[in-house]
Amino acid sequence: MRVHLRMLGCRLNQSEIDTMARQFQQLGHEIVDDPARAEWFVVNTCAVTQEATRKSRQLIRELNRANPAARTTVTGCYAQISPDEIAVLPGVEGVVDNIAKEQLVEQVTGEAPPPFDTEPIERRAIPGALGRTRAFVKVQDGCNNVCTFCITTVARGDGRSRAINDVLDEIGYLHGIGYQEVVLTGVHLGSYGHDFGDKNALQMLVRRILDETDVPRLRLSSLEPWDLSDDFFMLWDNPRLCRHLHLPLQSGCDATLKRMIRRTSQAEFRQLVRAARDAIPHLSITTDVIVGFPGETDDEFTISETFIREMNFAGLHVFRYSKRPGTAAARMSGHVDDATKKERSTRLLTLSQEMERGFAQRFVGQTLPVLWEQVTGATEAGFINVGYTDNYVRVRGVHPRPLTNAITSAQIETFDEATGQLVALPMIDAVS
Ligand code: SF4
């Protein structure tokens, strides 16, 4: 059977679709890039905002128009919260919720996929993987927190973790098929292992991955600030652990944080950031911020903006509050108008650019390890390679050879204002 897979949304959805692609192939099915050649579509949807659900419906319709003969199975957060809305869309053969998602390939093919340590498949054969040098590995799902704006905790259910040995097998497998970097991902990654009754399980998982696999780079995706103890930062004694923390703040104002039921405050967040920066040199800290949360006054927003500037992040993901039916915030009063959300979002995006450039410029004159991800062109001097440092700064470097999927040292020469990229000289004493 020829299968075409698509996803919207977060790294977790990406990791799940990559896993499904491998499973289909291990059962002898072909993954095709072209929807017109497919016999079956699989769509992993997102419901984090109203816009995400609209785009999910649009994608399902587009695929059906591209190939009306193909059947579609839809899963993901939108399928979890609104299965009836999806079941009536053209071409939809099945709607699979987030709990049953792990059996989706078996449901579609009638066969259970084999475990990871079977014959490695050619990475080249996974559409979308080509050109991707980092693999997202899902280690946890669900969340037991009750942030009032969040539909994910509704769509993904209670927190649950994968067994450590299963994760180690997958990472060994992924490195075996050529991945240089692995990103641990989950809905609430910081709660990894809490369902095993072990509050420090994430620390243990990271240490075992670094001790028992050879993957050159390990990156952690989003971590809730309240999950991290001070000794967590000792993990960065190992240089294979990327010096990048994404710590969602959501608001820099304590009054807003209270209405969001976020288990942090300005004081706690400030202390955590200080401890992390003291422990990890050149650490990149990025964050998520919501603007226009119900009840957010001009004063509250100004307090939030001022705190964000004080924290001096390496970058912000800015979201305009989106009312999600089924969440506590949707029932709150004081909803903010779209024009105000837009104005606040613009102010934070401008601040983010300023902070991002400030962070990158610090590294001019230094030497940093870069995982080169793609070639974007060529000059007389060679190929234009682009990649990321371990602390997540984008770098461009010309070299006689294409360096895709290689990790090398790079001598940082300048900062290119136009692109926001560091310009470097790749040094082929090759880190790996
Ligand atoms: S921690 Fe909060 S924002 Fe994150 S998934 Fe859980 S409920 Fe949602």
Short mmCIF file of C-alpha atoms and ligand atoms in Angstrom, two decimals:
data_model
loop_
_atom_site.label_atom_id
_atom_site.label_comp_id
_atom_site.label_asym_id
_atom_site.label_seq_id
_atom_site.Cartn_x
_atom_site.Cartn_y
_atom_site.Cartn_z
CA MET A 1 0.00 0.00 0.00
CA ARG A 2 1.21 3.56 -0.72
CA VAL A 3 0.73 5.85 2.29
CA HIS A 4 1.03 9.64 2.49
CA LEU A 5 1.46 11.12 6.00
CA ARG A 6 0.90 14.72 7.12
CA MET A 7 0.97 16.55 10.43
CA LEU A 8 0.24 19.96 11.87
CA GLY A 9 1.35 21.43 15.18
CA CYS A 10 4.03 20.46 17.66
CA ARG A 11 7.20 18.38 17.75
CA LEU A 12 5.20 15.62 19.43
CA ASN A 13 2.99 15.36 16.36
CA GLN A 14 6.12 15.32 14.20
CA SER A 15 7.67 12.57 16.27
CA GLU A 16 4.46 10.50 16.08
CA ILE A 17 4.17 10.84 12.30
CA ASP A 18 7.86 9.86 11.89
CA THR A 19 7.25 6.77 14.02
CA MET A 20 4.19 5.84 11.93
CA ALA A 21 6.25 6.26 8.72
CA ARG A 22 8.87 3.83 10.02
CA GLN A 23 6.20 1.36 11.15
CA PHE A 24 4.41 1.37 7.79
CA GLN A 25 7.73 0.74 6.04
CA GLN A 26 8.72 -2.02 8.41
CA LEU A 27 5.47 -3.71 7.38
CA GLY A 28 6.49 -3.39 3.72
CA HIS A 29 4.29 -0.43 2.77
CA GLU A 30 5.61 2.49 0.73
CA ILE A 31 5.62 6.07 2.04
CA VAL A 32 4.96 8.50 -0.81
CA ASP A 33 5.53 12.25 -0.94
CA ASP A 34 2.99 12.82 -3.69
CA PRO A 35 -0.66 12.69 -2.51
CA ALA A 36 -1.76 11.79 -6.05
CA ARG A 37 0.12 8.45 -5.76
CA ALA A 38 -1.27 7.55 -2.33
CA GLU A 39 -3.88 4.91 -1.52
CA TRP A 40 -4.16 6.03 2.11
CA PHE A 41 -3.71 9.35 3.88
CA VAL A 42 -2.86 9.73 7.59
CA VAL A 43 -3.27 13.19 9.13
CA ASN A 44 -2.06 14.05 12.68
CA THR A 45 -4.09 17.13 13.59
CA CYS A 46 -3.65 20.04 16.05
CA ALA A 47 -6.23 21.89 18.16
CA VAL A 48 -4.06 24.34 20.13
CA THR A 49 -5.89 27.31 18.52
CA GLN A 50 -9.05 27.82 16.46
CA GLU A 51 -6.74 28.54 13.52
CA ALA A 52 -5.07 25.13 13.97
CA THR A 53 -8.43 23.32 13.72
CA ARG A 54 -9.34 25.35 10.61
CA LYS A 55 -6.01 24.41 8.99
CA SER A 56 -6.55 20.74 9.92
CA ARG A 57 -9.94 20.69 8.14
CA GLN A 58 -8.43 22.53 5.17
CA LEU A 59 -5.63 19.96 4.85
CA ILE A 60 -8.05 17.01 4.94
CA ARG A 61 -10.16 18.61 2.19
CA GLU A 62 -7.08 19.45 0.09
CA LEU A 63 -5.84 15.87 0.22
CA ASN A 64 -9.24 14.56 -0.81
CA ARG A 65 -9.36 16.97 -3.76
CA ALA A 66 -5.83 15.91 -4.76
CA ASN A 67 -6.83 12.24 -4.75
CA PRO A 68 -10.52 11.38 -4.15
CA ALA A 69 -9.78 7.63 -4.48
CA ALA A 70 -7.53 7.57 -1.42
CA ARG A 71 -8.94 6.87 2.06
CA THR A 72 -8.07 9.06 5.05
CA THR A 73 -7.43 8.27 8.70
CA VAL A 74 -7.35 11.31 10.98
CA THR A 75 -5.82 11.43 14.46
CA GLY A 76 -4.36 14.03 16.83
CA CYS A 77 -5.76 16.60 19.25
CA TYR A 78 -8.53 17.87 16.96
CA ALA A 79 -9.65 14.27 16.38
CA GLN A 80 -9.67 13.81 20.17
CA ILE A 81 -11.84 16.82 21.02
CA SER A 82 -14.14 17.00 17.92
CA PRO A 83 -14.36 13.56 16.25
CA ASP A 84 -17.82 14.25 14.78
CA GLU A 85 -16.64 17.41 13.01
CA ILE A 86 -13.91 15.35 11.31
CA ALA A 87 -15.92 12.19 10.54
CA VAL A 88 -18.12 14.12 8.06
CA LEU A 89 -15.19 15.52 6.04
CA PRO A 90 -14.66 14.12 2.50
CA GLY A 91 -12.58 10.93 2.26
CA VAL A 92 -12.43 10.31 6.00
CA GLU A 93 -12.48 6.56 6.62
CA GLY A 94 -11.53 6.62 10.30
CA VAL A 95 -10.99 8.96 13.25
CA VAL A 96 -8.48 7.69 15.82
CA ASP A 97 -8.13 9.46 19.19
CA ASN A 98 -4.86 10.26 20.95
CA ILE A 99 -5.04 7.23 23.22
CA ALA A 100 -5.53 4.75 20.35
CA LYS A 101 -3.03 6.57 18.11
CA GLU A 102 -0.23 4.13 18.95
CA GLN A 103 -2.25 1.36 17.31
CA LEU A 104 -3.15 3.46 14.24
CA VAL A 105 -0.77 1.63 11.86
CA GLU A 106 -2.17 -1.72 13.02
CA GLN A 107 -5.72 -0.40 12.56
CA VAL A 108 -4.98 0.69 8.97
CA THR A 109 -2.89 -2.32 7.91
CA GLY A 110 -4.33 -5.09 10.11
CA GLU A 111 -0.77 -5.98 11.21
CA ALA A 112 1.13 -5.01 14.37
CA PRO A 113 4.42 -3.18 13.56
CA PRO A 114 7.65 -4.88 14.77
CA PRO A 115 9.79 -3.35 17.54
CA PHE A 116 12.69 -0.96 16.79
CA ASP A 117 15.57 -3.36 16.61
CA THR A 118 14.52 -4.97 13.34
CA GLU A 119 16.41 -4.33 10.13
CA PRO A 120 17.08 -0.55 9.97
CA ILE A 121 15.36 1.09 7.05
CA GLU A 122 17.10 3.54 4.78
CA ARG A 123 16.57 7.03 6.34
CA ARG A 124 16.37 8.29 2.79
CA ALA A 125 13.11 6.39 2.47
CA ILE A 126 11.30 8.49 5.09
CA PRO A 127 9.77 11.50 3.26
CA GLY A 128 10.52 14.69 5.13
CA ALA A 129 13.38 13.05 7.01
CA LEU A 130 15.73 13.81 4.16
CA GLY A 131 17.31 17.16 4.97
CA ARG A 132 16.30 16.70 8.59
CA THR A 133 19.30 16.02 10.75
CA ARG A 134 17.46 15.89 14.05
CA ALA A 135 14.91 13.34 15.15
CA PHE A 136 12.10 14.06 17.59
CA VAL A 137 11.66 11.29 20.13
CA LYS A 138 8.42 11.17 22.10
CA VAL A 139 9.14 10.06 25.67
CA GLN A 140 6.00 11.30 27.40
CA ASP A 141 2.37 12.14 26.64
CA GLY A 142 -0.51 13.88 28.43
CA CYS A 143 -0.43 16.36 31.29
CA ASN A 144 -1.84 16.63 34.84
CA ASN A 145 -1.60 20.41 35.07
CA VAL A 146 -4.64 22.66 34.64
CA CYS A 147 -3.39 25.80 32.91
CA THR A 148 -6.65 27.58 32.21
CA PHE A 149 -5.93 28.44 28.54
CA CYS A 150 -4.77 24.98 27.54
CA ILE A 151 -6.73 22.55 25.38
CA THR A 152 -3.79 20.16 25.08
CA THR A 153 -4.26 18.83 28.57
CA VAL A 154 -7.89 18.14 27.57
CA ALA A 155 -6.94 16.53 24.25
CA ARG A 156 -4.01 14.44 25.45
CA GLY A 157 -5.28 13.12 28.81
CA ASP A 158 -3.27 12.31 31.93
CA GLY A 159 0.51 12.22 32.00
CA ARG A 160 2.11 8.91 30.94
CA SER A 161 5.73 8.01 30.18
CA ARG A 162 7.51 5.53 27.89
CA ALA A 163 9.82 2.95 29.42
CA ILE A 164 13.45 4.09 29.49
CA ASN A 165 14.70 1.00 27.63
CA ASP A 166 12.19 1.62 24.84
CA VAL A 167 13.51 5.18 24.47
CA LEU A 168 17.14 3.98 24.52
CA ASP A 169 16.34 1.42 21.78
CA GLU A 170 14.74 4.07 19.60
CA ILE A 171 17.64 6.51 20.01
CA GLY A 172 20.17 3.78 19.24
CA TYR A 173 18.13 2.95 16.16
CA LEU A 174 17.86 6.58 15.01
CA HIS A 175 21.58 7.18 15.42
CA GLY A 176 22.10 3.93 13.51
CA ILE A 177 20.21 5.32 10.52
CA GLY A 178 22.21 8.54 10.56
CA TYR A 179 20.63 11.09 12.87
CA GLN A 180 23.19 13.33 14.59
CA GLU A 181 20.79 14.96 17.01
CA VAL A 182 17.83 13.74 19.01
CA VAL A 183 15.22 16.00 20.61
CA LEU A 184 13.31 14.55 23.58
CA THR A 185 9.71 15.67 23.38
CA GLY A 186 6.43 15.28 25.22
CA VAL A 187 3.32 17.24 26.17
CA HIS A 188 4.80 17.89 29.62
CA LEU A 189 8.35 16.60 29.30
CA GLY A 190 9.34 17.72 32.79
CA SER A 191 6.82 15.28 34.30
CA TYR A 192 8.56 12.32 32.65
CA GLY A 193 8.41 9.36 35.03
CA HIS A 194 6.06 10.95 37.54
CA ASP A 195 3.60 8.18 36.66
CA PHE A 196 6.34 5.71 37.68
CA GLY A 197 6.45 7.56 41.02
CA ASP A 198 9.91 9.01 40.26
CA LYS A 199 10.20 12.82 40.30
CA ASN A 200 13.80 12.68 39.04
CA ALA A 201 13.20 10.26 36.19
CA LEU A 202 13.89 12.81 33.46
CA GLN A 203 17.33 13.44 34.92
CA MET A 204 17.96 9.71 34.99
CA LEU A 205 16.70 9.30 31.42
CA VAL A 206 19.00 12.04 30.11
CA ARG A 207 21.99 10.61 31.97
CA ARG A 208 21.33 7.08 30.63
CA ILE A 209 20.94 8.36 27.04
CA LEU A 210 24.29 10.16 27.34
CA ASP A 211 25.94 7.11 28.95
CA GLU A 212 24.39 4.30 26.89
CA THR A 213 24.00 5.75 23.37
CA ASP A 214 26.47 7.43 21.02
CA VAL A 215 24.16 10.05 19.59
CA PRO A 216 26.42 13.15 19.27
CA ARG A 217 23.77 15.66 20.36
CA LEU A 218 20.85 15.50 22.75
CA ARG A 219 18.36 18.37 22.96
CA LEU A 220 15.43 18.83 25.35
CA SER A 221 12.22 20.37 24.09
CA SER A 222 9.89 22.51 26.18
CA LEU A 223 10.21 22.19 30.00
CA GLU A 224 7.78 23.73 32.49
CA PRO A 225 9.77 25.94 34.87
CA TRP A 226 8.37 24.39 38.03
CA ASP A 227 9.72 20.94 37.14
CA LEU A 228 13.42 21.78 37.34
CA SER A 229 15.47 21.40 40.50
CA ASP A 230 18.83 23.21 40.78
CA ASP A 231 20.78 19.95 40.44
CA PHE A 232 19.08 19.32 37.11
CA PHE A 233 21.65 21.65 35.54
CA MET A 234 24.52 19.35 36.52
CA LEU A 235 23.53 17.24 33.50
CA TRP A 236 25.24 19.85 31.33
CA ASP A 237 28.62 18.63 32.52
CA ASN A 238 28.29 16.50 29.38
CA PRO A 239 28.98 18.62 26.26
CA ARG A 240 26.68 16.41 24.14
CA LEU A 241 23.68 17.95 25.93
CA CYS A 242 22.67 21.04 23.94
CA ARG A 243 22.91 24.32 25.87
CA HIS A 244 19.35 25.35 25.11
CA LEU A 245 16.36 25.48 27.46
CA HIS A 246 12.85 26.35 26.29
CA LEU A 247 11.01 27.43 29.45
CA PRO A 248 7.41 28.59 28.75
CA LEU A 249 6.70 31.67 30.87
CA GLN A 250 3.34 32.50 29.25
CA SER A 251 3.18 35.85 31.10
CA GLY A 252 5.66 38.00 33.01
CA CYS A 253 2.93 39.37 35.28
CA ASP A 254 2.07 37.56 38.53
CA ALA A 255 -1.60 38.57 38.42
CA THR A 256 -2.00 37.10 34.92
CA LEU A 257 -0.05 33.96 35.91
CA LYS A 258 -2.51 33.45 38.77
CA ARG A 259 -5.52 33.52 36.40
CA MET A 260 -3.66 31.11 34.11
CA ILE A 261 -3.03 28.77 37.09
CA ARG A 262 0.65 28.64 36.12
CA ARG A 263 2.77 27.18 38.93
CA THR A 264 5.39 29.89 38.72
CA SER A 265 5.91 33.58 39.49
CA GLN A 266 8.30 36.37 38.54
CA ALA A 267 10.46 35.62 41.61
CA GLU A 268 10.59 31.83 41.03
CA PHE A 269 11.24 32.19 37.30
CA ARG A 270 13.99 34.79 37.87
CA GLN A 271 15.73 32.50 40.37
CA LEU A 272 15.52 29.50 38.03
CA VAL A 273 16.98 31.46 35.10
CA ARG A 274 19.80 32.74 37.31
CA ALA A 275 20.62 29.19 38.52
CA ALA A 276 20.60 27.84 34.96
CA ARG A 277 22.82 30.61 33.61
CA ASP A 278 25.25 30.23 36.51
CA ALA A 279 25.55 26.51 35.81
CA ILE A 280 25.67 26.48 31.98
CA PRO A 281 27.93 28.97 30.10
CA HIS A 282 26.48 30.44 26.86
CA LEU A 283 23.10 28.91 27.67
CA SER A 284 20.26 29.88 25.33
CA ILE A 285 16.91 30.34 27.09
CA THR A 286 13.84 30.80 24.92
CA THR A 287 10.20 30.98 25.98
CA ASP A 288 6.50 31.08 25.05
CA VAL A 289 4.33 34.10 25.89
CA ILE A 290 0.59 34.58 25.46
CA VAL A 291 -0.69 38.13 24.86
CA GLY A 292 -4.28 39.17 25.45
CA PHE A 293 -5.17 36.56 28.06
CA PRO A 294 -8.63 37.35 29.51
CA GLY A 295 -8.37 40.22 31.97
CA GLU A 296 -4.90 41.32 30.79
CA THR A 297 -4.95 45.11 31.25
CA ASP A 298 -2.47 47.55 29.71
CA ASP A 299 -0.71 47.68 33.08
CA GLU A 300 -0.48 43.89 33.35
CA PHE A 301 0.92 43.72 29.82
CA THR A 302 3.51 46.39 30.58
CA ILE A 303 4.60 44.47 33.70
CA SER A 304 4.91 41.32 31.59
CA GLU A 305 6.89 43.10 28.84
CA THR A 306 9.25 44.67 31.39
CA PHE A 307 9.93 41.31 33.05
CA ILE A 308 10.58 39.67 29.66
CA ARG A 309 13.10 42.38 28.82
CA GLU A 310 14.79 41.81 32.21
CA MET A 311 15.07 38.05 31.55
CA ASN A 312 16.78 38.84 28.24
CA PHE A 313 15.73 35.64 26.47
CA ALA A 314 17.43 34.38 23.32
CA GLY A 315 14.04 34.41 21.60
CA LEU A 316 10.28 34.43 22.18
CA HIS A 317 7.39 32.45 20.69
CA VAL A 318 4.51 34.92 20.93
CA PHE A 319 0.91 33.66 20.82
CA ARG A 320 -2.26 35.74 20.74
CA TYR A 321 -4.70 34.23 23.22
CA SER A 322 -7.15 31.93 21.39
CA LYS A 323 -10.44 31.08 23.09
CA ARG A 324 -10.69 27.27 23.26
CA PRO A 325 -14.11 25.82 24.17
CA GLY A 326 -13.69 23.37 27.04
CA THR A 327 -11.03 25.44 28.82
CA ALA A 328 -11.57 27.45 32.03
CA ALA A 329 -10.23 30.65 30.44
CA ALA A 330 -12.93 30.52 27.75
CA ARG A 331 -15.52 31.05 30.50
CA MET A 332 -13.64 34.01 32.03
CA SER A 333 -14.72 37.64 31.64
CA GLY A 334 -12.55 40.44 30.27
CA HIS A 335 -11.68 38.97 26.88
CA VAL A 336 -9.27 41.27 24.99
CA ASP A 337 -10.12 42.58 21.50
CA ASP A 338 -8.12 41.43 18.46
CA ALA A 339 -6.61 44.88 17.72
CA THR A 340 -5.12 45.04 21.21
CA LYS A 341 -3.80 41.47 20.94
CA LYS A 342 -2.18 42.40 17.63
CA GLU A 343 -0.54 45.52 19.05
CA ARG A 344 0.82 43.64 22.07
CA SER A 345 2.04 40.78 19.89
CA THR A 346 3.90 43.23 17.62
CA ARG A 347 5.61 44.84 20.61
CA LEU A 348 6.86 41.48 21.91
CA LEU A 349 7.95 40.27 18.48
CA THR A 350 10.04 43.43 18.09
CA LEU A 351 11.54 42.85 21.52
CA SER A 352 12.22 39.21 20.63
CA GLN A 353 14.15 40.19 17.51
CA GLU A 354 16.22 42.64 19.53
CA MET A 355 17.07 40.01 22.18
CA GLU A 356 17.73 37.28 19.60
CA ARG A 357 20.26 39.46 17.78
CA GLY A 358 21.89 40.48 21.04
CA PHE A 359 22.31 36.83 22.00
CA ALA A 360 23.77 35.79 18.62
CA GLN A 361 26.22 38.69 18.41
CA ARG A 362 27.92 37.57 21.63
CA PHE A 363 29.52 34.69 19.74
CA VAL A 364 31.38 36.67 17.08
CA GLY A 365 35.06 35.75 17.41
CA GLN A 366 34.33 32.47 19.18
CA THR A 367 34.44 28.85 17.98
CA LEU A 368 31.23 26.83 18.32
CA PRO A 369 30.10 23.34 17.27
CA VAL A 370 27.56 23.45 14.43
CA LEU A 371 25.32 20.70 13.08
CA TRP A 372 25.05 21.59 9.39
CA GLU A 373 21.54 20.97 8.13
CA GLN A 374 21.35 21.98 4.49
CA VAL A 375 23.09 23.57 1.54
CA THR A 376 21.29 26.72 0.42
CA GLY A 377 23.46 27.66 -2.56
CA ALA A 378 26.99 27.94 -3.86
CA THR A 379 29.67 30.56 -4.53
CA GLU A 380 33.03 30.35 -6.29
CA ALA A 381 34.51 29.49 -2.88
CA GLY A 382 32.18 26.58 -2.29
CA PHE A 383 28.82 25.41 -0.93
CA ILE A 384 26.76 27.66 1.35
CA ASN A 385 26.05 25.44 4.36
CA VAL A 386 23.49 26.40 7.02
CA GLY A 387 23.03 24.85 10.44
CA TYR A 388 22.57 25.44 14.16
CA THR A 389 24.94 25.69 17.09
CA ASP A 390 24.09 23.56 20.12
CA ASN A 391 22.74 26.70 21.81
CA TYR A 392 20.41 27.12 18.85
CA VAL A 393 21.89 30.01 16.88
CA ARG A 394 21.58 29.82 13.09
CA VAL A 395 24.93 29.82 11.29
CA ARG A 396 25.99 30.09 7.65
CA GLY A 397 29.39 28.96 6.33
CA VAL A 398 30.98 28.41 2.94
CA HIS A 399 33.02 25.23 2.40
CA PRO A 400 34.34 23.32 -0.65
CA ARG A 401 32.19 20.37 0.45
CA PRO A 402 28.46 20.09 1.31
CA LEU A 403 28.42 19.47 5.07
CA THR A 404 24.80 18.36 5.53
CA ASN A 405 24.44 16.18 8.63
CA ALA A 406 28.02 16.77 9.80
CA ILE A 407 28.93 18.40 13.10
CA THR A 408 32.05 20.57 12.84
CA SER A 409 33.67 23.38 14.78
CA ALA A 410 32.99 26.78 13.24
CA GLN A 411 34.97 29.98 13.70
CA ILE A 412 32.31 32.69 14.07
CA GLU A 413 33.44 35.69 11.99
CA THR A 414 30.54 38.13 11.79
CA PHE A 415 26.82 38.66 12.39
CA ASP A 416 24.71 39.28 9.31
CA GLU A 417 22.11 41.92 10.22
CA ALA A 418 20.06 41.18 7.10
CA THR A 419 19.42 37.50 7.89
CA GLY A 420 20.06 37.41 11.65
CA GLN A 421 22.54 34.60 10.99
CA LEU A 422 26.09 34.19 12.24
CA VAL A 423 28.64 33.90 9.43
CA ALA A 424 31.33 31.35 10.14
CA LEU A 425 34.28 29.45 8.76
CA PRO A 426 33.58 25.72 9.05
CA MET A 427 36.65 23.91 10.38
CA ILE A 428 36.90 20.31 9.14
CA ASP A 429 38.78 18.91 12.08
CA ALA A 430 35.20 17.57 12.33
CA VAL A 431 33.77 17.14 15.79
CA SER A 432 31.94 14.11 14.26
S1 SF4 B 1 1.65 22.33 31.52
FE1 SF4 B 1 -0.12 23.62 31.19
S2 SF4 B 1 0.20 24.45 29.14
FE2 SF4 B 1 1.51 22.67 29.33
S3 SF4 B 1 0.31 20.97 28.47
FE3 SF4 B 1 0.02 21.04 30.71
S4 SF4 B 1 -1.83 22.22 31.03
FE4 SF4 B 1 -1.10 22.64 28.94
#
